[in-house]
Coordinates of C-alpha atoms in Angstrom, one line a residue:
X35 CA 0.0 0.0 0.0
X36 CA 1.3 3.7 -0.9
X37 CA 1.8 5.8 1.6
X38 CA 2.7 9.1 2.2
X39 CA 4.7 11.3 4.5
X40 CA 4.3 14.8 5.2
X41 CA 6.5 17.1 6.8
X42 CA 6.0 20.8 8.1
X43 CA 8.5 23.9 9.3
X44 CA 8.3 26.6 11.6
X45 CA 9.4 28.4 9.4
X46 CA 6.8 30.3 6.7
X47 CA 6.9 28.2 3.9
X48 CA 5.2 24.9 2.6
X49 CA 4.3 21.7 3.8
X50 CA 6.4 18.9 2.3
X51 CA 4.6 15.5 1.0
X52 CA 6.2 12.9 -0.4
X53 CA 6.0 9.1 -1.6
X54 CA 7.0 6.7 0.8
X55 CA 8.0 4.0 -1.7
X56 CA 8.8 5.7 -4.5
X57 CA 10.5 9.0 -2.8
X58 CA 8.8 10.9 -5.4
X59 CA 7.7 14.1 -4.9
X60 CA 3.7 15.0 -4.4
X61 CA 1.7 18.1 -4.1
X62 CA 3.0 20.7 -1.6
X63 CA 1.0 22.3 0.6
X64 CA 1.1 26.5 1.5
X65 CA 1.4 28.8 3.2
X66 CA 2.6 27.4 7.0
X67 CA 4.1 28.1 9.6
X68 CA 3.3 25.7 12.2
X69 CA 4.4 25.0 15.4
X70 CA 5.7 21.5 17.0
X71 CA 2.9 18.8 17.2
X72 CA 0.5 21.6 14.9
X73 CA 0.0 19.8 11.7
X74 CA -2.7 16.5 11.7
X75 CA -4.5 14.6 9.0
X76 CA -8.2 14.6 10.0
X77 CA -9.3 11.2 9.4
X78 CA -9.4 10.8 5.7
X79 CA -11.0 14.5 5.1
X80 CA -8.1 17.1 4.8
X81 CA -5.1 18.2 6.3
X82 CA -5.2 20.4 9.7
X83 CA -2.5 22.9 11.1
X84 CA -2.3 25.6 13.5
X85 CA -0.4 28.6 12.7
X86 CA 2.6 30.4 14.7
X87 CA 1.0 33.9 16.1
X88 CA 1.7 36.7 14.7
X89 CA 2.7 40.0 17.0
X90 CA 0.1 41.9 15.6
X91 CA -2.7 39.3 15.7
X92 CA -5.4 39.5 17.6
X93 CA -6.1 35.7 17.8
X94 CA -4.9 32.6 16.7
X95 CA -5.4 30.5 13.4
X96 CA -5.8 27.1 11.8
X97 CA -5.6 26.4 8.2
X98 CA -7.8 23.5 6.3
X99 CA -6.0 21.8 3.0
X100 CA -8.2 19.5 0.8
X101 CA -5.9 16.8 -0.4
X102 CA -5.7 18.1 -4.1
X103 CA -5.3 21.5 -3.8
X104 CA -2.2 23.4 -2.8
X105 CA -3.9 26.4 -1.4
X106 CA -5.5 26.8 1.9
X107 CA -9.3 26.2 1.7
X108 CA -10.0 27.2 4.7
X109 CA -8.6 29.3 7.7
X110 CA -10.4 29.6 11.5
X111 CA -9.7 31.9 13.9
X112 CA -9.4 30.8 17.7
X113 CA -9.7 33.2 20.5
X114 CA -6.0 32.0 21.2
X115 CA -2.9 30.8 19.7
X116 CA -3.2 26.8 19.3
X117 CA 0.6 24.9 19.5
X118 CA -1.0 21.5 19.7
X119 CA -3.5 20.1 17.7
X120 CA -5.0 16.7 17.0
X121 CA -7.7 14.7 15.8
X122 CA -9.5 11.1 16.7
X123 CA -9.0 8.5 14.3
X124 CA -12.4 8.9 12.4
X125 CA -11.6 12.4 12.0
X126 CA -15.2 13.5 13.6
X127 CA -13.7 15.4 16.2
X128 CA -10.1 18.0 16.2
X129 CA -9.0 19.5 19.4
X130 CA -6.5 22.4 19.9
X131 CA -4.2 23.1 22.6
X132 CA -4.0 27.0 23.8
X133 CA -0.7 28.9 25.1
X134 CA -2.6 29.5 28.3
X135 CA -3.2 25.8 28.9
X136 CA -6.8 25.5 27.6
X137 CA -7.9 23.3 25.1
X138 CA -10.8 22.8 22.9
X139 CA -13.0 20.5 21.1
X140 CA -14.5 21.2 17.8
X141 CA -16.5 19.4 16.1
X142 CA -15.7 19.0 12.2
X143 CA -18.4 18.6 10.4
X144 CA -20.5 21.6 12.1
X145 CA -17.4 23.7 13.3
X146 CA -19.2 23.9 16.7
X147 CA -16.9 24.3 19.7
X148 CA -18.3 21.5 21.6
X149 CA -16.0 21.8 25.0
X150 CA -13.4 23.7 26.3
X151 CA -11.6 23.7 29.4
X152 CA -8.7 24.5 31.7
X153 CA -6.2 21.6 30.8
X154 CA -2.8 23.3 32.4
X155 CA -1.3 25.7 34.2
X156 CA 0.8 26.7 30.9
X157 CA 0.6 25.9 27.1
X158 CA -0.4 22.2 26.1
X159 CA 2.6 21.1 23.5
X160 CA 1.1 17.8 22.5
X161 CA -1.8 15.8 22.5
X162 CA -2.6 12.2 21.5
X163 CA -5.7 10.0 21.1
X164 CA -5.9 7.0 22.6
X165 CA -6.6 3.8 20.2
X166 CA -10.5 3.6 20.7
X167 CA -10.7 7.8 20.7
X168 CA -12.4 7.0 24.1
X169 CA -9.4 9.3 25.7
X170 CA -7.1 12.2 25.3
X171 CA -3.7 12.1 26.6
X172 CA -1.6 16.2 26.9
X173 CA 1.2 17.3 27.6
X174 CA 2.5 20.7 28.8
X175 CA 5.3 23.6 29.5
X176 CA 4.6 23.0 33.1
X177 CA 5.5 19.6 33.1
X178 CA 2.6 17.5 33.6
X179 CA 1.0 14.7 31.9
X180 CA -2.4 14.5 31.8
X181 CA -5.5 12.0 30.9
X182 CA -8.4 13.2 29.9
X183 CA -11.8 11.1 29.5
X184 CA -14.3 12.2 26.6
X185 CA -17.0 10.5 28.7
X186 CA -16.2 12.8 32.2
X187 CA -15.6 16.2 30.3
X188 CA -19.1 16.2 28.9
X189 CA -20.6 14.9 32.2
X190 CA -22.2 18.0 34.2
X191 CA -22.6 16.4 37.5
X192 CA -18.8 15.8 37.2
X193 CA -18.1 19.8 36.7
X194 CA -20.8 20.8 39.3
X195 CA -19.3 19.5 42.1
X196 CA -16.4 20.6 41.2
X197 CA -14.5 17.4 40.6
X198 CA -10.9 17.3 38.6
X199 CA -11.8 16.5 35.4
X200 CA -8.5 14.4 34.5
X201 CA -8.3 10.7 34.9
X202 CA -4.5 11.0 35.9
X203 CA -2.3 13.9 37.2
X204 CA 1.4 12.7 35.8
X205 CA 3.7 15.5 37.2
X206 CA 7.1 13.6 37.5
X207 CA 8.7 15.9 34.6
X208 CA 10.5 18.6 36.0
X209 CA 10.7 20.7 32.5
X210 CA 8.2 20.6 29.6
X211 CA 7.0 17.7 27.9
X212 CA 7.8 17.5 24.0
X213 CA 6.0 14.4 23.1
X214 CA 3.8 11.6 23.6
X215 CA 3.0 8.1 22.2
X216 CA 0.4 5.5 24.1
X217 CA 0.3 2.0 22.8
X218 CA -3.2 0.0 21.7
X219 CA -3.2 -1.8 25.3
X220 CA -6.6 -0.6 26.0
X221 CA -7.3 0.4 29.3
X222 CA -4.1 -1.8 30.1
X223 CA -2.1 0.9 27.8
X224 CA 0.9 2.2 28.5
X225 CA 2.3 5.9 27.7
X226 CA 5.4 7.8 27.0
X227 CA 6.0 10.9 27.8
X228 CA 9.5 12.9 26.6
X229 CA 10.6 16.2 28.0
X230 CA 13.4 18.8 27.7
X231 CA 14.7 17.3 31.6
X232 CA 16.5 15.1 29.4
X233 CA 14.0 11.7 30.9
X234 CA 11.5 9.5 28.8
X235 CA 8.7 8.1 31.5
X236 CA 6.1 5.2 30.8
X237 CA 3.3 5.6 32.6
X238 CA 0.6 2.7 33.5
X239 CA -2.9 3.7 32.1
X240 CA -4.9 1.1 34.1
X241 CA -2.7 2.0 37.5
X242 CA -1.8 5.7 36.8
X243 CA 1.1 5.4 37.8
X244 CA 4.9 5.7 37.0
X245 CA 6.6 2.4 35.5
X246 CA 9.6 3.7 34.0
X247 CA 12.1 6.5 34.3
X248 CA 15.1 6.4 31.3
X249 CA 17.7 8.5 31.5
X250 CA 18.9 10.1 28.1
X251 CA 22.2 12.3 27.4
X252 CA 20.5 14.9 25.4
X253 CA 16.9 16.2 26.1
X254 CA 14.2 14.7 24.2
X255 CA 12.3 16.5 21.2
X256 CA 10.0 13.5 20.2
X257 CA 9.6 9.5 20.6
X258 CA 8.1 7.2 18.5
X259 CA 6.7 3.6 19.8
X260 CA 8.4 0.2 17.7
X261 CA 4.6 -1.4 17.3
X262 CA 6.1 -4.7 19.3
X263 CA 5.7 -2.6 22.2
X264 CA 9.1 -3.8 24.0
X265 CA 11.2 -0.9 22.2
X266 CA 10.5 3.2 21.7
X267 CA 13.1 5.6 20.0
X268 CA 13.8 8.9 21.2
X269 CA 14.8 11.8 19.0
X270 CA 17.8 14.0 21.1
X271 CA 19.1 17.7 20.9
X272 CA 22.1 15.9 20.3
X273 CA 21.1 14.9 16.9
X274 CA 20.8 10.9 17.6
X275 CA 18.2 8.8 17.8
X276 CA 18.3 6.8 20.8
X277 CA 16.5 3.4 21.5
X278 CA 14.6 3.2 24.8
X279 CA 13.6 0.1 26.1
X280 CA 10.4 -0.3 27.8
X281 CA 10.2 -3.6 29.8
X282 CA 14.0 -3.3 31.4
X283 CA 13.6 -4.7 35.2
X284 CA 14.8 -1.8 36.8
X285 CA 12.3 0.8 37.9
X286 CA 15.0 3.6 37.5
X287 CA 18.2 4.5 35.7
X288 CA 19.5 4.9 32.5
X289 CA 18.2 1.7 30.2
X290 CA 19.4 3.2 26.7
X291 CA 20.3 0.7 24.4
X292 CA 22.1 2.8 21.8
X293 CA 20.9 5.4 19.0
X294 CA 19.9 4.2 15.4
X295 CA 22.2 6.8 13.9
X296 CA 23.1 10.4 14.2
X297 CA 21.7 13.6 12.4
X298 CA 23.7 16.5 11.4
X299 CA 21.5 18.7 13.6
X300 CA 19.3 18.1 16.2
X301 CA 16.7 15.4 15.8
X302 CA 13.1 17.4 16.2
X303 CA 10.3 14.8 15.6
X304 CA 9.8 11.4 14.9
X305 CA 6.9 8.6 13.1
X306 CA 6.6 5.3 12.9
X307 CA 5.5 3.4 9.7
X308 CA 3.9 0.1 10.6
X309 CA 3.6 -0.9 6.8
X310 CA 7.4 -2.1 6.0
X311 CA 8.9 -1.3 9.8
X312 CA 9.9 2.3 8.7
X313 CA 11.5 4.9 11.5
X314 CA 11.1 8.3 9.7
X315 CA 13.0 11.6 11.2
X316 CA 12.8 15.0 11.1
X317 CA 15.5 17.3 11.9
X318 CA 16.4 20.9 12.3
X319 CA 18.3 20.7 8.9
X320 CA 15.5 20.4 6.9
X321 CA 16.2 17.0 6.6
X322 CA 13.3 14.1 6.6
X323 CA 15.3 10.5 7.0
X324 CA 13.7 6.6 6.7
X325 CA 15.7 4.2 8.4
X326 CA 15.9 0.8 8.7
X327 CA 15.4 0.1 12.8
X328 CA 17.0 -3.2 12.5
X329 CA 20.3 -1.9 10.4
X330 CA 20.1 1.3 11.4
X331 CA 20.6 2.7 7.9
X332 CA 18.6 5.3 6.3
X333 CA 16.5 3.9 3.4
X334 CA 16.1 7.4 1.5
X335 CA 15.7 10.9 2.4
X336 CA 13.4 13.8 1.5
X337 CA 14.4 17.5 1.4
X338 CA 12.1 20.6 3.0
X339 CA 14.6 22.5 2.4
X340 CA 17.4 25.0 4.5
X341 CA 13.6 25.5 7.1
X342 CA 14.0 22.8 9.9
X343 CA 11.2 20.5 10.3
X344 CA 8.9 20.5 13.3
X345 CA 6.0 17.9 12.1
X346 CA 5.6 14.5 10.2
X347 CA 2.6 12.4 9.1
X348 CA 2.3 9.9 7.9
X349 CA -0.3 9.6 5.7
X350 CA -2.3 5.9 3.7
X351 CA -2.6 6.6 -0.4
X352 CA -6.1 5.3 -0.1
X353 CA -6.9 8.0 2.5
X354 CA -6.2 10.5 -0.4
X355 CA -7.8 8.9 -2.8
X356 CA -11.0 8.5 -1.1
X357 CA -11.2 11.8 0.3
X358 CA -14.4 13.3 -2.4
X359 CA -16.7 10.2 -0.1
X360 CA -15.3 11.1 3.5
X361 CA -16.4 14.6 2.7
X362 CA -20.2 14.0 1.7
X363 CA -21.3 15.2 5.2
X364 CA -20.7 18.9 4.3
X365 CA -21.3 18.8 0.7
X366 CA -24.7 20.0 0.9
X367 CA -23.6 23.1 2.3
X368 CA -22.1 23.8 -1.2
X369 CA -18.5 23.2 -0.2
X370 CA -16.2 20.7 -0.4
X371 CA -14.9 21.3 3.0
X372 CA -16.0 21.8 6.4
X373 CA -17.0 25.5 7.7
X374 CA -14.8 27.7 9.8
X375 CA -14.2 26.9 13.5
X376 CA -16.3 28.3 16.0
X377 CA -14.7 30.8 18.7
X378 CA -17.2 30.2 21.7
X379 CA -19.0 27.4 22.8
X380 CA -22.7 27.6 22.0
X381 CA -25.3 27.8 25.0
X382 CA -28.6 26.0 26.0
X383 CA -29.8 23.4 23.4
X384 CA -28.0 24.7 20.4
X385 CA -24.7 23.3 21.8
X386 CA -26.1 20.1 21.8
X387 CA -27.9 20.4 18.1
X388 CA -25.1 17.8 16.7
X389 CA -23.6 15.5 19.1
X390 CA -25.7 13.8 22.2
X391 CA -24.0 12.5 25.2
X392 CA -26.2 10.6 27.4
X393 CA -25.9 8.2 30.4
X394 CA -29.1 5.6 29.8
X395 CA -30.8 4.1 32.5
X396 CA -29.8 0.7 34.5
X397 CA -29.9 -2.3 32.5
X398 CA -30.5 -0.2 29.1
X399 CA -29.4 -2.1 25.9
X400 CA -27.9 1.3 24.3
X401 CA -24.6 1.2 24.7
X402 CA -23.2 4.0 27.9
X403 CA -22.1 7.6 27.3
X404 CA -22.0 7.2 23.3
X405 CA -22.1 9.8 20.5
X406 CA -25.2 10.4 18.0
X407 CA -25.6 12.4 15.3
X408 CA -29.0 13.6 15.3
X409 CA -32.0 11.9 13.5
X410 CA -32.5 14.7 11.2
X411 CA -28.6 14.8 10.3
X412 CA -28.6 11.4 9.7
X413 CA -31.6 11.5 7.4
X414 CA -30.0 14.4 5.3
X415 CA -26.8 12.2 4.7
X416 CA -29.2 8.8 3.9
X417 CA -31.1 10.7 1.2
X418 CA -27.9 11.9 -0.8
X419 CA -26.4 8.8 -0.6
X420 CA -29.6 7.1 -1.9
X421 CA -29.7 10.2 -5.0
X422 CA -25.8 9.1 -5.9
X423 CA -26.7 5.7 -6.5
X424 CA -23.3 4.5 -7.2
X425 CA -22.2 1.2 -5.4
X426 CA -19.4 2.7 -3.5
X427 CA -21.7 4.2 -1.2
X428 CA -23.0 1.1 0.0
X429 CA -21.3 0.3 3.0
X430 CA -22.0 4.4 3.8
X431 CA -25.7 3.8 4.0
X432 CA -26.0 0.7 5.7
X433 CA -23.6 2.4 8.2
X434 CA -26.1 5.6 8.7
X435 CA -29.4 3.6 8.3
X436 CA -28.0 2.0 11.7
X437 CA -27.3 4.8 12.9
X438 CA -30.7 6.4 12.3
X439 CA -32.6 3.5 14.4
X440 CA -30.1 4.0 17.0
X441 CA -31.1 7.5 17.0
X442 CA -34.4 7.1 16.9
X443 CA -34.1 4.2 20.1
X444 CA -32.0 7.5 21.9
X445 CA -35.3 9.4 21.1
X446 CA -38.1 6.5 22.3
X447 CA -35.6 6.0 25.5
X448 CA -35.6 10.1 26.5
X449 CA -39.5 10.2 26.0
X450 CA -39.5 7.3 28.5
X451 CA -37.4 8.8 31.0
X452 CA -39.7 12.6 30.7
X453 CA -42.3 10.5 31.2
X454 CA -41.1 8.7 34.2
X455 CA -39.5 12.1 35.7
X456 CA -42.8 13.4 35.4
X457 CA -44.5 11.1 36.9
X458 CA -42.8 11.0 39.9
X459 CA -43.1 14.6 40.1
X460 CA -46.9 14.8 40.0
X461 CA -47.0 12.0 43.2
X462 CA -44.5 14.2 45.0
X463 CA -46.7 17.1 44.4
X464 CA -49.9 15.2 45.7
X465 CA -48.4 14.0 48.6
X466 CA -47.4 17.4 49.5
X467 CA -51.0 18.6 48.9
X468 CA -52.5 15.8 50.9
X469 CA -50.4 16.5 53.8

């Protein structure tokens, strides 16, 4: 399968693609400027970065490219500068990290700020899904490490009783964190954090708490996880790449076992290619390497230019080439990308016009705390699926008929509950009246 990787600078200019197997050159991607852990592919829609702030800007900014096009389709404006920006693996969802430690949660399709919160006491730097999207792990200039449930941040009762609305509170590092990776454990996961304090930590997800404390030479700009799990390398200041090992028997010290190879500059950020065991490097040369984990040789290397890199994706061909069907949830609204990101977070029942989060009652068959479109969104998408005809949208309508009847059960089960609430408040009234 082709893939292919793509690579962004801080530095105003454009973002690099190329072909993984071929090393030929593809369509590049301008104007940016983004910073570290700014630049994501959103699911198999578009490409997503945030942009370095300006003195004389009055907010921050985040640029949409479609896949074919060179020029930015569209640009948002946040109330803040965003350094960190991500989004879940079905590209529904994209959250930004602020400089003044908030973060937010838009939601694609609509460009409705769903959430936003307090994450840290300083700017987030990086932020990472977990495998099912059921969790958000950031990371920050103050240090910490923190895990963040999608479930708990839209529960209410949660936030008005004022409890944290973390899962964990990792606050080992002593200097900022640069990166993080979590493995496909589940809620048995493991994570790795990297930080300028010159330490790489694995955390335990299931007993938030520290496993692992390695000791580097050099501080650490980026790690990327070998998908064995038993190995993670660790991109250095130094310019090497070292290789961390994860399930050495002691709890602390320095358990390095050597670099891949060196850079001529510092090594800046890192990826991991599944598809052929590809290690792919970024430096502040301008340099993207492949290597070869088990020789330790580079395969081939792709030029951004004199601009150091700061970002690499890595990016499936098919995702590209099926982009036009991903994006059939906005077409109607006469564009072939989403709309603008919202600033504010909407109020009352217009907040939750797209997305429901529910808790169902005991011993309810609907599956806990899940997402829904709404029926009448769901309906839209069926009928132009059914007016395109074609046989590649198949799968797509069986997909959103299912997911119109599970609407439709949310709706039967909230008409029950009204019904049950109300109930039990005419007794309470009559039994105050009687007495």
């Amino acid at each position: 399968m082709e893939i292919s990787v793509i690579a962004s600078s801080s530095v105003d200019s454009e973002i690099g693609s190329w072909d993984l197997k071929t090393g030929n050159k593809l369509l590049q991607f301008k104007p940016c400027a983004s910073p570290a852990h700014g630049l994501t592919a959103v699911g198999e829609k578009f490409l997503a970065a945030s942009q370095l702030r300006k003195e004389s800007a009055s907010s921050g900014s985040i640029f949409y490219w479609s896949w074919n096009k060179p020029q930015v389709e569209v640009k948002s404006f946040p109330v803040e500068s965003i350094k960190a920006l991500t989004a879940n693996n079905e590209g529904t969802y994209l959250v930004g990290g602020g400089t003044s430690g908030d973060i937010y949660l838009w939601e694609v399709a609509t460009g409705k700020l769903l959430k936003k919160w307090h994450g840290h006491y300083r700017a987030v730097t990086c932020m990472v899904f977990s495998g099912d999207d059921s969790l958000l792990v950031s990371g920050s200039q103050d240090g910490t490490v923190r895990v963040w449930s999608l479930i708990r941040l839209f529960d209410d009762f949660q936030r008005q009783h004022g409890n944290t609305l973390y899962e964990h509170n990792f606050n080992e590092h002593t200097m900022s964190v640069t990166d993080i990776v979590i493995d496909y454990g589940g809620s048995n996961a493991m994570i790795i954090s990297s930080s300028e304090d010159r330490t790489c930590k694995v955390w335990s997800l299931s007993k938030g708490e520290l496993l692992k404390n390695i000791i580097f030479p050099s501080a650490i700009n980026s790690v990327a996880l070998d998908p064995c799990g038993s190995v993670f390398y660790a991109g250095a200041k130094d310019s090497k790449i070292y290789i961390g090992a994860i399930n050495a028997t002691s709890e602390y010290g320095t358990q390095v076992l050597g670099s891949v190879s060196e850079q001529s500059k510092a090594v800046t950020c890192l990826a991991y290619c599944a598809d052929g065991n590809l290690l792919i490097s970024g430096s502040e040369s301008g340099v993207v390497c492949v290597w070869d984990p088990k020789s330790r040789r580079p395969v081939r290397t792709f030029n951004l230019g004199k601009n150091p890199v700061n970002n690499i994706q890595v990016v499936r061909k098919t995702i590209v080439a099926n982009s036009n069907k991903a994006q059939s949830s906005w077409k109607r609204r006469g564009s072939l990308m989403p709309p603008p990101l919202e600033k504010y977070e909407r109020s009352g029942e217009d907040a939750m016009d797209g997305i429901v989060t529910i808790d169902p009652p005991p011993y309810s068959d609907v599956p806990a705390y899940s997402s829904y479109l709404s029926a009448d969104l769901i309906d839209e998408q069926v009928k132009e699926l059914q007016q395109q005809g074609s046989a590649a949208t198949e799968i797509e309508l069986e997909r959103l008929k299912l997911e119109y009847k599970r609407s439709l059960q949310m709706n039967d089960q909230w008409q029950k509950n009204y019904e049950n609430l109300l109930q039990v408040v005419m007794e309470e009234e009559q039994i105050g009246g009687s007495n």
